[in-house]
């Protein structure tokens, strides 16, 4: 503790008198238990208690303050309790709480803890307080702390080098918080547990390395991860869309091995992913989305589908993997059409799209195969003059046609002609049909093997 010779020893009763007389109180040492009840301090806009030491417990009850009360560089050696406080701003900066701190029915526009030290080795719980803005910034903790406000609009949490857990939960999940901002930077070890609440906006900024963030049963309007990196422990479970306009925005981030479970991403209106590494995420019981994924460019969108394809391939979710592969190739096709690329590459992409939708549609292959074969078979019959029709020959014609579909068929076995007969180009049509039918049958087999091919 700072040298006591520099402090003015003040009995509790005298401190109350000073509090009514001056808006700023400096360098006081209160040696007795301080209990202030039903005090109306409206003479000053702001009350500042600076560099004071409270050796015994402090109980402030039913205080009515005109604007703000600020504790700066104060030490509370025993229990500190605030009950039924009404003020616009309640601020604690660089304060030391040696033992238990509690709130009860505290109502303030803004509550701020910044650079404070909590030396209590038992769990600290701050419940039953309401405010518009709650700040808990770069505080040092000896034990875990749990905030459970009655009502709050905006929460900003910044960790520190303390290796402890900060928990935020809500008494009534139907009351919607406007914004929650989590700040975590390199070297911070504070862990966050955000659970059982609803918020219009949730943003996480910074880096997880020696710390962790756990989100559980959180309903969000907009979730933002921007310039964020995860090298630690990041878990998201039971994330819900707050309404039909809910969004997830991932920008310039690295999600690392984030564990996501029990989430239906299709309930979100838009998921924007741009310049973000999502390949290492670990999904469990996830309902993926497809058409509501957005990016700032086609190139970025193709990359996102590629990463999602690899995620599901790694987790052996074949159905989702195939769907993301389809969207990846469709986006690649759009890119090739927009860019002046190699014609051969464009030709391969277009023919694969038309023939079997990049290996995903066997119905497209077989339909094109039969339509093309019917056209070629008919043209050959016309070229050879075989245009007569008898209903007794229908079964034979079907047999000849099915043989014709086979790319290794013999022309003479299907279209009988003599050596002296002119084919009028029928052999040329047949040769082209053999080549194209072989390709279409290969595409058909490839589409049939979509669930087993590697």
GROMACS .gro file of C-alpha atoms in nm:
model
  454
    1UNK     CA    1   0.000   0.000   0.000
    2UNK     CA    2   0.112   0.356  -0.066
    3UNK     CA    3   0.286   0.537   0.225
    4UNK     CA    4   0.012   0.621   0.475
    5UNK     CA    5   0.187   0.945   0.582
    6UNK     CA    6   0.059   1.100   0.261
    7UNK     CA    7  -0.303   1.024   0.350
    8UNK     CA    8  -0.542   1.214   0.572
    9UNK     CA    9  -0.697   0.978   0.820
   10UNK     CA   10  -1.069   1.041   0.810
   11UNK     CA   11  -1.337   0.879   1.025
   12UNK     CA   12  -1.642   0.752   0.841
   13UNK     CA   13  -1.866   1.029   0.975
   14UNK     CA   14  -1.624   1.301   0.863
   15UNK     CA   15  -1.597   1.141   0.518
   16UNK     CA   16  -1.972   1.178   0.473
   17UNK     CA   17  -1.947   1.545   0.563
   18UNK     CA   18  -1.662   1.591   0.312
   19UNK     CA   19  -1.870   1.410   0.050
   20UNK     CA   20  -2.149   1.665   0.095
   21UNK     CA   21  -1.907   1.957   0.093
   22UNK     CA   22  -1.661   1.889  -0.192
   23UNK     CA   23  -1.705   1.743  -0.539
   24UNK     CA   24  -1.347   1.608  -0.533
   25UNK     CA   25  -1.203   1.405  -0.249
   26UNK     CA   26  -0.832   1.321  -0.256
   27UNK     CA   27  -0.589   1.114  -0.052
   28UNK     CA   28  -0.812   1.007   0.233
   29UNK     CA   29  -0.775   0.700   0.448
   30UNK     CA   30  -1.105   0.587   0.596
   31UNK     CA   31  -1.027   0.367   0.891
   32UNK     CA   32  -1.381   0.277   0.993
   33UNK     CA   33  -1.663   0.089   0.827
   34UNK     CA   34  -1.834   0.330   0.586
   35UNK     CA   35  -2.210   0.298   0.547
   36UNK     CA   36  -2.396   0.568   0.361
   37UNK     CA   37  -2.772   0.532   0.329
   38UNK     CA   38  -3.033   0.749   0.161
   39UNK     CA   39  -2.800   1.033   0.065
   40UNK     CA   40  -2.907   1.286  -0.198
   41UNK     CA   41  -2.595   1.439  -0.356
   42UNK     CA   42  -2.719   1.672  -0.628
   43UNK     CA   43  -2.496   1.971  -0.558
   44UNK     CA   44  -2.229   1.857  -0.804
   45UNK     CA   45  -2.239   1.731  -1.160
   46UNK     CA   46  -1.956   1.491  -1.091
   47UNK     CA   47  -1.816   1.347  -0.773
   48UNK     CA   48  -1.456   1.223  -0.789
   49UNK     CA   49  -1.304   1.012  -0.513
   50UNK     CA   50  -0.936   0.987  -0.590
   51UNK     CA   51  -0.646   0.804  -0.419
   52UNK     CA   52  -0.851   0.700  -0.119
   53UNK     CA   53  -0.803   0.390   0.098
   54UNK     CA   54  -1.101   0.225   0.264
   55UNK     CA   55  -0.970  -0.004   0.538
   56UNK     CA   56  -1.311  -0.145   0.633
   57UNK     CA   57  -1.621  -0.239   0.441
   58UNK     CA   58  -1.801   0.017   0.225
   59UNK     CA   59  -2.178   0.006   0.185
   60UNK     CA   60  -2.339   0.271  -0.034
   61UNK     CA   61  -2.716   0.243  -0.030
   62UNK     CA   62  -2.989   0.452  -0.191
   63UNK     CA   63  -2.759   0.722  -0.327
   64UNK     CA   64  -2.908   0.977  -0.563
   65UNK     CA   65  -2.631   1.150  -0.761
   66UNK     CA   66  -2.696   1.427  -1.012
   67UNK     CA   67  -2.461   1.305  -1.283
   68UNK     CA   68  -2.154   1.092  -1.215
   69UNK     CA   69  -1.953   0.929  -0.943
   70UNK     CA   70  -1.595   0.833  -1.015
   71UNK     CA   71  -1.358   0.623  -0.803
   72UNK     CA   72  -0.999   0.659  -0.922
   73UNK     CA   73  -0.689   0.490  -0.775
   74UNK     CA   74  -0.884   0.378  -0.470
   75UNK     CA   75  -0.826   0.069  -0.257
   76UNK     CA   76  -1.114  -0.120  -0.095
   77UNK     CA   77  -0.965  -0.352   0.168
   78UNK     CA   78  -1.295  -0.511   0.269
   79UNK     CA   79  -1.634  -0.574   0.112
   80UNK     CA   80  -1.768  -0.311  -0.126
   81UNK     CA   81  -2.143  -0.295  -0.186
   82UNK     CA   82  -2.358  -0.067  -0.403
   83UNK     CA   83  -2.735  -0.085  -0.352
   84UNK     CA   84  -3.005   0.123  -0.521
   85UNK     CA   85  -2.763   0.367  -0.677
   86UNK     CA   86  -2.902   0.618  -0.929
   87UNK     CA   87  -2.649   0.807  -1.139
   88UNK     CA   88  -2.573   0.878  -1.503
   89UNK     CA   89  -2.219   0.741  -1.483
   90UNK     CA   90  -2.049   0.510  -1.235
   91UNK     CA   91  -1.676   0.476  -1.300
   92UNK     CA   92  -1.399   0.273  -1.136
   93UNK     CA   93  -1.048   0.336  -1.271
   94UNK     CA   94  -0.724   0.185  -1.139
   95UNK     CA   95  -0.903   0.067  -0.827
   96UNK     CA   96  -0.812  -0.233  -0.611
   97UNK     CA   97  -1.080  -0.457  -0.465
   98UNK     CA   98  -0.920  -0.682  -0.204
   99UNK     CA   99  -1.239  -0.866  -0.118
  100UNK     CA  100  -1.597  -0.909  -0.233
  101UNK     CA  101  -1.774  -0.653  -0.453
  102UNK     CA  102  -2.148  -0.663  -0.513
  103UNK     CA  103  -2.420  -0.465  -0.688
  104UNK     CA  104  -2.790  -0.468  -0.612
  105UNK     CA  105  -3.052  -0.263  -0.795
  106UNK     CA  106  -2.787  -0.035  -0.940
  107UNK     CA  107  -2.926   0.185  -1.216
  108UNK     CA  108  -2.680   0.393  -1.414
  109UNK     CA  109  -2.653   0.513  -1.772
  110UNK     CA  110  -2.292   0.393  -1.786
  111UNK     CA  111  -2.093   0.159  -1.561
  112UNK     CA  112  -1.720   0.136  -1.627
  113UNK     CA  113  -1.441  -0.072  -1.475
  114UNK     CA  114  -1.101   0.008  -1.627
  115UNK     CA  115  -0.753  -0.109  -1.521
  116UNK     CA  116  -0.887  -0.231  -1.187
  117UNK     CA  117  -0.757  -0.521  -0.979
  118UNK     CA  118  -0.986  -0.780  -0.821
  119UNK     CA  119  -0.792  -0.974  -0.558
  120UNK     CA  120  -1.081  -1.180  -0.422
  121UNK     CA  121  -1.003  -1.550  -0.469
  122UNK     CA  122  -1.370  -1.647  -0.477
  123UNK     CA  123  -1.603  -1.610  -0.774
  124UNK     CA  124  -1.713  -1.248  -0.813
  125UNK     CA  125  -2.075  -1.201  -0.917
  126UNK     CA  126  -2.224  -0.871  -1.026
  127UNK     CA  127  -2.599  -0.919  -1.067
  128UNK     CA  128  -2.908  -0.703  -1.053
  129UNK     CA  129  -2.774  -0.395  -1.223
  130UNK     CA  130  -2.909  -0.210  -1.523
  131UNK     CA  131  -2.737   0.038  -1.751
  132UNK     CA  132  -2.721   0.158  -2.107
  133UNK     CA  133  -2.347   0.096  -2.142
  134UNK     CA  134  -2.133  -0.150  -1.949
  135UNK     CA  135  -1.754  -0.143  -1.988
  136UNK     CA  136  -1.509  -0.390  -1.836
  137UNK     CA  137  -1.168  -0.302  -1.976
  138UNK     CA  138  -0.822  -0.446  -1.908
  139UNK     CA  139  -0.887  -0.545  -1.548
  140UNK     CA  140  -0.672  -0.785  -1.347
  141UNK     CA  141  -0.854  -1.080  -1.186
  142UNK     CA  142  -0.750  -1.332  -0.924
  143UNK     CA  143  -1.068  -1.538  -0.979
  144UNK     CA  144  -1.351  -1.572  -1.227
  145UNK     CA  145  -1.619  -1.304  -1.257
  146UNK     CA  146  -1.983  -1.339  -1.363
  147UNK     CA  147  -2.199  -1.052  -1.489
  148UNK     CA  148  -2.575  -1.103  -1.499
  149UNK     CA  149  -2.741  -0.766  -1.564
  150UNK     CA  150  -3.111  -0.704  -1.530
  151UNK     CA  151  -3.105  -0.482  -1.836
  152UNK     CA  152  -2.823  -0.351  -2.054
  153UNK     CA  153  -2.798  -0.208  -2.406
  154UNK     CA  154  -2.427  -0.215  -2.483
  155UNK     CA  155  -2.148  -0.433  -2.343
  156UNK     CA  156  -1.778  -0.384  -2.418
  157UNK     CA  157  -1.533  -0.635  -2.271
  158UNK     CA  158  -1.156  -0.618  -2.303
  159UNK     CA  159  -0.938  -0.891  -2.157
  160UNK     CA  160  -0.601  -0.867  -1.989
  161UNK     CA  161  -0.304  -1.083  -1.895
  162UNK     CA  162  -0.507  -1.242  -1.613
  163UNK     CA  163  -0.589  -1.605  -1.677
  164UNK     CA  164  -0.950  -1.601  -1.557
  165UNK     CA  165  -1.301  -1.639  -1.691
  166UNK     CA  166  -1.547  -1.358  -1.762
  167UNK     CA  167  -1.905  -1.483  -1.796
  168UNK     CA  168  -2.191  -1.277  -1.936
  169UNK     CA  169  -2.545  -1.413  -1.917
  170UNK     CA  170  -2.887  -1.255  -1.906
  171UNK     CA  171  -3.181  -1.286  -1.672
  172UNK     CA  172  -3.432  -1.253  -1.955
  173UNK     CA  173  -3.331  -1.381  -2.297
  174UNK     CA  174  -3.627  -1.201  -2.459
  175UNK     CA  175  -3.469  -0.865  -2.375
  176UNK     CA  176  -3.241  -0.784  -2.665
  177UNK     CA  177  -2.900  -0.622  -2.612
  178UNK     CA  178  -2.806  -0.368  -2.880
  179UNK     CA  179  -2.435  -0.455  -2.900
  180UNK     CA  180  -2.169  -0.679  -2.748
  181UNK     CA  181  -1.804  -0.611  -2.832
  182UNK     CA  182  -1.527  -0.848  -2.723
  183UNK     CA  183  -1.168  -0.724  -2.745
  184UNK     CA  184  -0.883  -0.969  -2.706
  185UNK     CA  185  -0.526  -0.904  -2.808
  186UNK     CA  186  -0.193  -1.084  -2.821
  187UNK     CA  187  -0.071  -1.166  -2.473
  188UNK     CA  188  -0.419  -1.159  -2.320
  189UNK     CA  189  -0.519  -1.470  -2.126
  190UNK     CA  190  -0.872  -1.376  -2.022
  191UNK     CA  191  -1.140  -1.627  -2.122
  192UNK     CA  192  -1.492  -1.530  -2.222
  193UNK     CA  193  -1.814  -1.726  -2.178
  194UNK     CA  194  -2.113  -1.558  -2.344
  195UNK     CA  195  -2.435  -1.752  -2.291
  196UNK     CA  196  -2.812  -1.740  -2.289
  197UNK     CA  197  -2.874  -1.396  -2.438
  198UNK     CA  198  -2.995  -1.214  -2.749
  199UNK     CA  199  -2.815  -0.926  -2.917
  200UNK     CA  200  -2.860  -0.719  -3.229
  201UNK     CA  201  -2.485  -0.708  -3.287
  202UNK     CA  202  -2.196  -0.924  -3.167
  203UNK     CA  203  -1.842  -0.832  -3.271
  204UNK     CA  204  -1.514  -0.997  -3.177
  205UNK     CA  205  -1.189  -0.820  -3.258
  206UNK     CA  206  -0.827  -0.909  -3.196
  207UNK     CA  207  -0.661  -1.245  -3.147
  208UNK     CA  208  -0.713  -1.558  -2.939
  209UNK     CA  209  -0.391  -1.736  -2.851
  210UNK     CA  210  -0.356  -1.811  -2.480
  211UNK     CA  211  -0.724  -1.753  -2.407
  212UNK     CA  212  -1.064  -1.881  -2.515
  213UNK     CA  213  -1.408  -1.763  -2.624
  214UNK     CA  214  -1.720  -1.974  -2.581
  215UNK     CA  215  -2.056  -1.866  -2.722
  216UNK     CA  216  -2.357  -2.074  -2.618
  217UNK     CA  217  -2.728  -2.018  -2.685
  218UNK     CA  218  -2.678  -1.673  -2.833
  219UNK     CA  219  -2.931  -1.523  -3.075
  220UNK     CA  220  -2.774  -1.259  -3.300
  221UNK     CA  221  -2.888  -1.002  -3.551
  222UNK     CA  222  -2.539  -0.943  -3.692
  223UNK     CA  223  -2.222  -1.129  -3.598
  224UNK     CA  224  -1.895  -0.968  -3.709
  225UNK     CA  225  -1.546  -1.115  -3.710
  226UNK     CA  226  -1.314  -0.863  -3.874
  227UNK     CA  227  -0.933  -0.862  -3.852
  228UNK     CA  228  -0.965  -1.150  -3.608
  229UNK     CA  229  -0.736  -1.451  -3.561
  230UNK     CA  230  -0.794  -1.769  -3.363
  231UNK     CA  231  -0.494  -1.967  -3.242
  232UNK     CA  232  -0.652  -2.072  -2.914
  233UNK     CA  233  -0.983  -2.216  -2.799
  234UNK     CA  234  -1.291  -2.084  -2.978
  235UNK     CA  235  -1.626  -2.265  -2.948
  236UNK     CA  236  -1.968  -2.169  -3.083
  237UNK     CA  237  -2.274  -2.377  -2.998
  238UNK     CA  238  -2.648  -2.320  -3.048
  239UNK     CA  239  -2.598  -1.994  -3.236
  240UNK     CA  240  -2.935  -1.868  -3.357
  241UNK     CA  241  -3.063  -1.607  -3.601
  242UNK     CA  242  -3.239  -1.329  -3.411
  243UNK     CA  243  -3.480  -1.266  -3.699
  244UNK     CA  244  -3.518  -1.317  -4.075
  245UNK     CA  245  -3.269  -1.033  -4.142
  246UNK     CA  246  -2.979  -1.180  -3.941
  247UNK     CA  247  -2.629  -1.172  -4.089
  248UNK     CA  248  -2.286  -1.320  -4.030
  249UNK     CA  249  -1.989  -1.117  -4.156
  250UNK     CA  250  -1.638  -1.264  -4.173
  251UNK     CA  251  -1.367  -1.031  -4.308
  252UNK     CA  252  -0.988  -1.051  -4.315
  253UNK     CA  253  -0.985  -1.316  -4.046
  254UNK     CA  254  -0.846  -1.658  -3.962
  255UNK     CA  255  -1.098  -1.872  -3.775
  256UNK     CA  256  -0.846  -2.146  -3.703
  257UNK     CA  257  -0.981  -2.461  -3.534
  258UNK     CA  258  -1.304  -2.305  -3.416
  259UNK     CA  259  -1.557  -2.566  -3.301
  260UNK     CA  260  -1.910  -2.499  -3.428
  261UNK     CA  261  -2.201  -2.719  -3.324
  262UNK     CA  262  -2.581  -2.730  -3.339
  263UNK     CA  263  -2.617  -2.434  -3.577
  264UNK     CA  264  -2.857  -2.391  -3.869
  265UNK     CA  265  -2.678  -2.147  -4.100
  266UNK     CA  266  -2.967  -2.157  -4.349
  267UNK     CA  267  -3.172  -1.944  -4.105
  268UNK     CA  268  -2.946  -1.644  -4.166
  269UNK     CA  269  -3.037  -1.408  -4.447
  270UNK     CA  270  -2.677  -1.347  -4.552
  271UNK     CA  271  -2.336  -1.488  -4.468
  272UNK     CA  272  -2.063  -1.264  -4.605
  273UNK     CA  273  -1.718  -1.421  -4.620
  274UNK     CA  274  -1.427  -1.224  -4.761
  275UNK     CA  275  -1.054  -1.294  -4.734
  276UNK     CA  276  -1.109  -1.532  -4.442
  277UNK     CA  277  -0.955  -1.871  -4.368
  278UNK     CA  278  -1.230  -2.111  -4.261
  279UNK     CA  279  -1.067  -2.440  -4.366
  280UNK     CA  280  -0.978  -2.561  -4.017
  281UNK     CA  281  -1.317  -2.523  -3.852
  282UNK     CA  282  -1.455  -2.832  -3.676
  283UNK     CA  283  -1.830  -2.875  -3.745
  284UNK     CA  284  -2.067  -3.095  -3.542
  285UNK     CA  285  -2.440  -3.126  -3.617
  286UNK     CA  286  -2.439  -2.837  -3.863
  287UNK     CA  287  -2.705  -2.749  -4.120
  288UNK     CA  288  -2.501  -2.578  -4.390
  289UNK     CA  289  -2.626  -2.302  -4.617
  290UNK     CA  290  -2.566  -2.263  -4.987
  291UNK     CA  291  -2.754  -1.982  -5.160
  292UNK     CA  292  -2.714  -1.722  -4.883
  293UNK     CA  293  -2.332  -1.712  -4.898
  294UNK     CA  294  -2.204  -1.381  -5.034
  295UNK     CA  295  -1.860  -1.243  -5.117
  296UNK     CA  296  -1.719  -0.920  -5.253
  297UNK     CA  297  -1.607  -1.084  -5.580
  298UNK     CA  298  -1.659  -1.402  -5.781
  299UNK     CA  299  -1.300  -1.503  -5.708
  300UNK     CA  300  -1.360  -1.474  -5.334
  301UNK     CA  301  -1.688  -1.662  -5.365
  302UNK     CA  302  -1.521  -1.948  -5.550
  303UNK     CA  303  -1.254  -1.966  -5.277
  304UNK     CA  304  -1.521  -1.979  -5.007
  305UNK     CA  305  -1.700  -2.268  -5.178
  306UNK     CA  306  -1.366  -2.445  -5.220
  307UNK     CA  307  -1.290  -2.416  -4.848
  308UNK     CA  308  -1.639  -2.532  -4.750
  309UNK     CA  309  -1.604  -2.826  -4.987
  310UNK     CA  310  -1.276  -2.930  -4.824
  311UNK     CA  311  -1.421  -2.889  -4.474
  312UNK     CA  312  -1.703  -3.130  -4.552
  313UNK     CA  313  -1.473  -3.366  -4.738
  314UNK     CA  314  -1.244  -3.382  -4.434
  315UNK     CA  315  -1.545  -3.454  -4.212
  316UNK     CA  316  -1.684  -3.709  -4.462
  317UNK     CA  317  -2.008  -3.518  -4.516
  318UNK     CA  318  -2.032  -3.633  -4.879
  319UNK     CA  319  -2.365  -3.470  -4.961
  320UNK     CA  320  -2.259  -3.122  -4.845
  321UNK     CA  321  -1.919  -3.168  -5.006
  322UNK     CA  322  -2.081  -3.241  -5.345
  323UNK     CA  323  -2.313  -2.942  -5.319
  324UNK     CA  324  -2.026  -2.704  -5.242
  325UNK     CA  325  -1.826  -2.859  -5.525
  326UNK     CA  326  -2.118  -2.784  -5.757
  327UNK     CA  327  -2.134  -2.418  -5.646
  328UNK     CA  328  -1.756  -2.389  -5.673
  329UNK     CA  329  -1.757  -2.512  -6.033
  330UNK     CA  330  -2.055  -2.295  -6.128
  331UNK     CA  331  -1.870  -1.992  -5.993
  332UNK     CA  332  -1.557  -2.101  -6.178
  333UNK     CA  333  -1.762  -2.120  -6.498
  334UNK     CA  334  -1.892  -1.766  -6.444
  335UNK     CA  335  -1.536  -1.646  -6.389
  336UNK     CA  336  -1.416  -1.810  -6.708
  337UNK     CA  337  -1.694  -1.642  -6.905
  338UNK     CA  338  -1.613  -1.300  -6.762
  339UNK     CA  339  -1.236  -1.329  -6.807
  340UNK     CA  340  -1.045  -1.367  -7.131
  341UNK     CA  341  -0.906  -1.707  -7.053
  342UNK     CA  342  -0.792  -2.008  -7.254
  343UNK     CA  343  -1.064  -2.131  -7.492
  344UNK     CA  344  -0.971  -2.493  -7.419
  345UNK     CA  345  -1.039  -2.444  -7.047
  346UNK     CA  346  -1.371  -2.275  -7.119
  347UNK     CA  347  -1.467  -2.558  -7.356
  348UNK     CA  348  -1.391  -2.821  -7.089
  349UNK     CA  349  -1.592  -2.634  -6.824
  350UNK     CA  350  -1.893  -2.578  -7.050
  351UNK     CA  351  -1.906  -2.937  -7.177
  352UNK     CA  352  -1.875  -3.072  -6.822
  353UNK     CA  353  -2.156  -2.842  -6.711
  354UNK     CA  354  -2.382  -2.941  -6.999
  355UNK     CA  355  -2.312  -3.314  -6.991
  356UNK     CA  356  -2.341  -3.397  -6.618
  357UNK     CA  357  -2.333  -3.072  -6.416
  358UNK     CA  358  -1.970  -3.129  -6.315
  359UNK     CA  359  -2.022  -3.493  -6.226
  360UNK     CA  360  -2.330  -3.439  -6.011
  361UNK     CA  361  -2.625  -3.510  -6.247
  362UNK     CA  362  -2.659  -3.853  -6.411
  363UNK     CA  363  -3.006  -3.759  -6.542
  364UNK     CA  364  -2.855  -3.482  -6.754
  365UNK     CA  365  -2.603  -3.728  -6.902
  366UNK     CA  366  -2.854  -3.994  -6.994
  367UNK     CA  367  -3.103  -3.742  -7.133
  368UNK     CA  368  -2.846  -3.581  -7.362
  369UNK     CA  369  -2.713  -3.924  -7.461
  370UNK     CA  370  -3.053  -4.048  -7.580
  371UNK     CA  371  -3.158  -3.721  -7.745
  372UNK     CA  372  -2.829  -3.698  -7.935
  373UNK     CA  373  -2.846  -4.068  -8.033
  374UNK     CA  374  -3.204  -4.033  -8.160
  375UNK     CA  375  -3.103  -3.738  -8.377
  376UNK     CA  376  -2.798  -3.915  -8.521
  377UNK     CA  377  -2.985  -4.245  -8.570
  378UNK     CA  378  -3.265  -4.063  -8.754
  379UNK     CA  379  -3.021  -3.869  -8.975
  380UNK     CA  380  -2.838  -4.189  -9.071
  381UNK     CA  381  -3.167  -4.363  -9.162
  382UNK     CA  382  -3.263  -4.067  -9.379
  383UNK     CA  383  -2.922  -4.059  -9.548
  384UNK     CA  384  -2.953  -4.429  -9.629
  385UNK     CA  385  -3.313  -4.393  -9.752
  386UNK     CA  386  -3.448  -4.619  -9.480
  387UNK     CA  387  -3.758  -4.409  -9.422
  388UNK     CA  388  -4.026  -4.678  -9.445
  389UNK     CA  389  -4.219  -4.766  -9.130
  390UNK     CA  390  -4.403  -5.076  -9.021
  391UNK     CA  391  -4.538  -5.120  -8.671
  392UNK     CA  392  -4.426  -5.483  -8.680
  393UNK     CA  393  -4.065  -5.354  -8.688
  394UNK     CA  394  -4.089  -5.131  -8.378
  395UNK     CA  395  -3.923  -5.386  -8.148
  396UNK     CA  396  -3.644  -5.444  -8.399
  397UNK     CA  397  -3.588  -5.070  -8.439
  398UNK     CA  398  -3.562  -5.027  -8.063
  399UNK     CA  399  -3.304  -5.304  -8.052
  400UNK     CA  400  -3.105  -5.149  -8.338
  401UNK     CA  401  -3.122  -4.810  -8.166
  402UNK     CA  402  -2.994  -4.943  -7.834
  403UNK     CA  403  -2.706  -5.107  -8.021
  404UNK     CA  404  -2.641  -4.774  -8.187
  405UNK     CA  405  -2.610  -4.604  -7.846
  406UNK     CA  406  -2.323  -4.843  -7.773
  407UNK     CA  407  -2.011  -4.659  -7.900
  408UNK     CA  408  -1.840  -4.985  -8.007
  409UNK     CA  409  -2.120  -5.096  -8.237
  410UNK     CA  410  -2.059  -5.209  -8.599
  411UNK     CA  411  -2.222  -4.991  -8.861
  412UNK     CA  412  -2.308  -5.287  -9.087
  413UNK     CA  413  -2.488  -5.474  -8.809
  414UNK     CA  414  -2.732  -5.187  -8.754
  415UNK     CA  415  -2.763  -5.038  -9.102
  416UNK     CA  416  -2.740  -5.320  -9.360
  417UNK     CA  417  -2.587  -5.197  -9.689
  418UNK     CA  418  -2.397  -5.352  -9.979
  419UNK     CA  419  -2.044  -5.258 -10.078
  420UNK     CA  420  -2.170  -5.067 -10.381
  421UNK     CA  421  -2.428  -4.859 -10.187
  422UNK     CA  422  -2.352  -4.493 -10.118
  423UNK     CA  423  -2.396  -4.388  -9.755
  424UNK     CA  424  -2.428  -4.013  -9.832
  425UNK     CA  425  -2.227  -3.923  -9.520
  426UNK     CA  426  -2.402  -4.170  -9.291
  427UNK     CA  427  -2.073  -4.331  -9.190
  428UNK     CA  428  -1.937  -3.988  -9.095
  429UNK     CA  429  -2.241  -3.920  -8.877
  430UNK     CA  430  -2.202  -4.264  -8.719
  431UNK     CA  431  -1.835  -4.206  -8.645
  432UNK     CA  432  -1.907  -3.872  -8.476
  433UNK     CA  433  -2.189  -4.034  -8.279
  434UNK     CA  434  -1.953  -4.305  -8.153
  435UNK     CA  435  -1.706  -4.046  -8.022
  436UNK     CA  436  -1.966  -3.828  -7.854
  437UNK     CA  437  -2.162  -4.122  -7.713
  438UNK     CA  438  -1.843  -4.261  -7.559
  439UNK     CA  439  -1.787  -3.925  -7.388
  440UNK     CA  440  -2.148  -3.905  -7.265
  441UNK     CA  441  -2.139  -4.261  -7.127
  442UNK     CA  442  -1.817  -4.179  -6.942
  443UNK     CA  443  -1.988  -3.869  -6.795
  444UNK     CA  444  -2.290  -4.082  -6.702
  445UNK     CA  445  -2.072  -4.334  -6.516
  446UNK     CA  446  -1.881  -4.051  -6.349
  447UNK     CA  447  -2.206  -3.897  -6.219
  448UNK     CA  448  -2.323  -4.234  -6.089
  449UNK     CA  449  -2.000  -4.265  -5.890
  450UNK     CA  450  -2.027  -3.921  -5.722
  451UNK     CA  451  -2.076  -4.071  -5.375
  452UNK     CA  452  -1.785  -4.313  -5.403
  453UNK     CA  453  -1.520  -4.133  -5.606
  454UNK     CA  454  -1.232  -3.973  -5.419
   0.00000   0.00000   0.00000
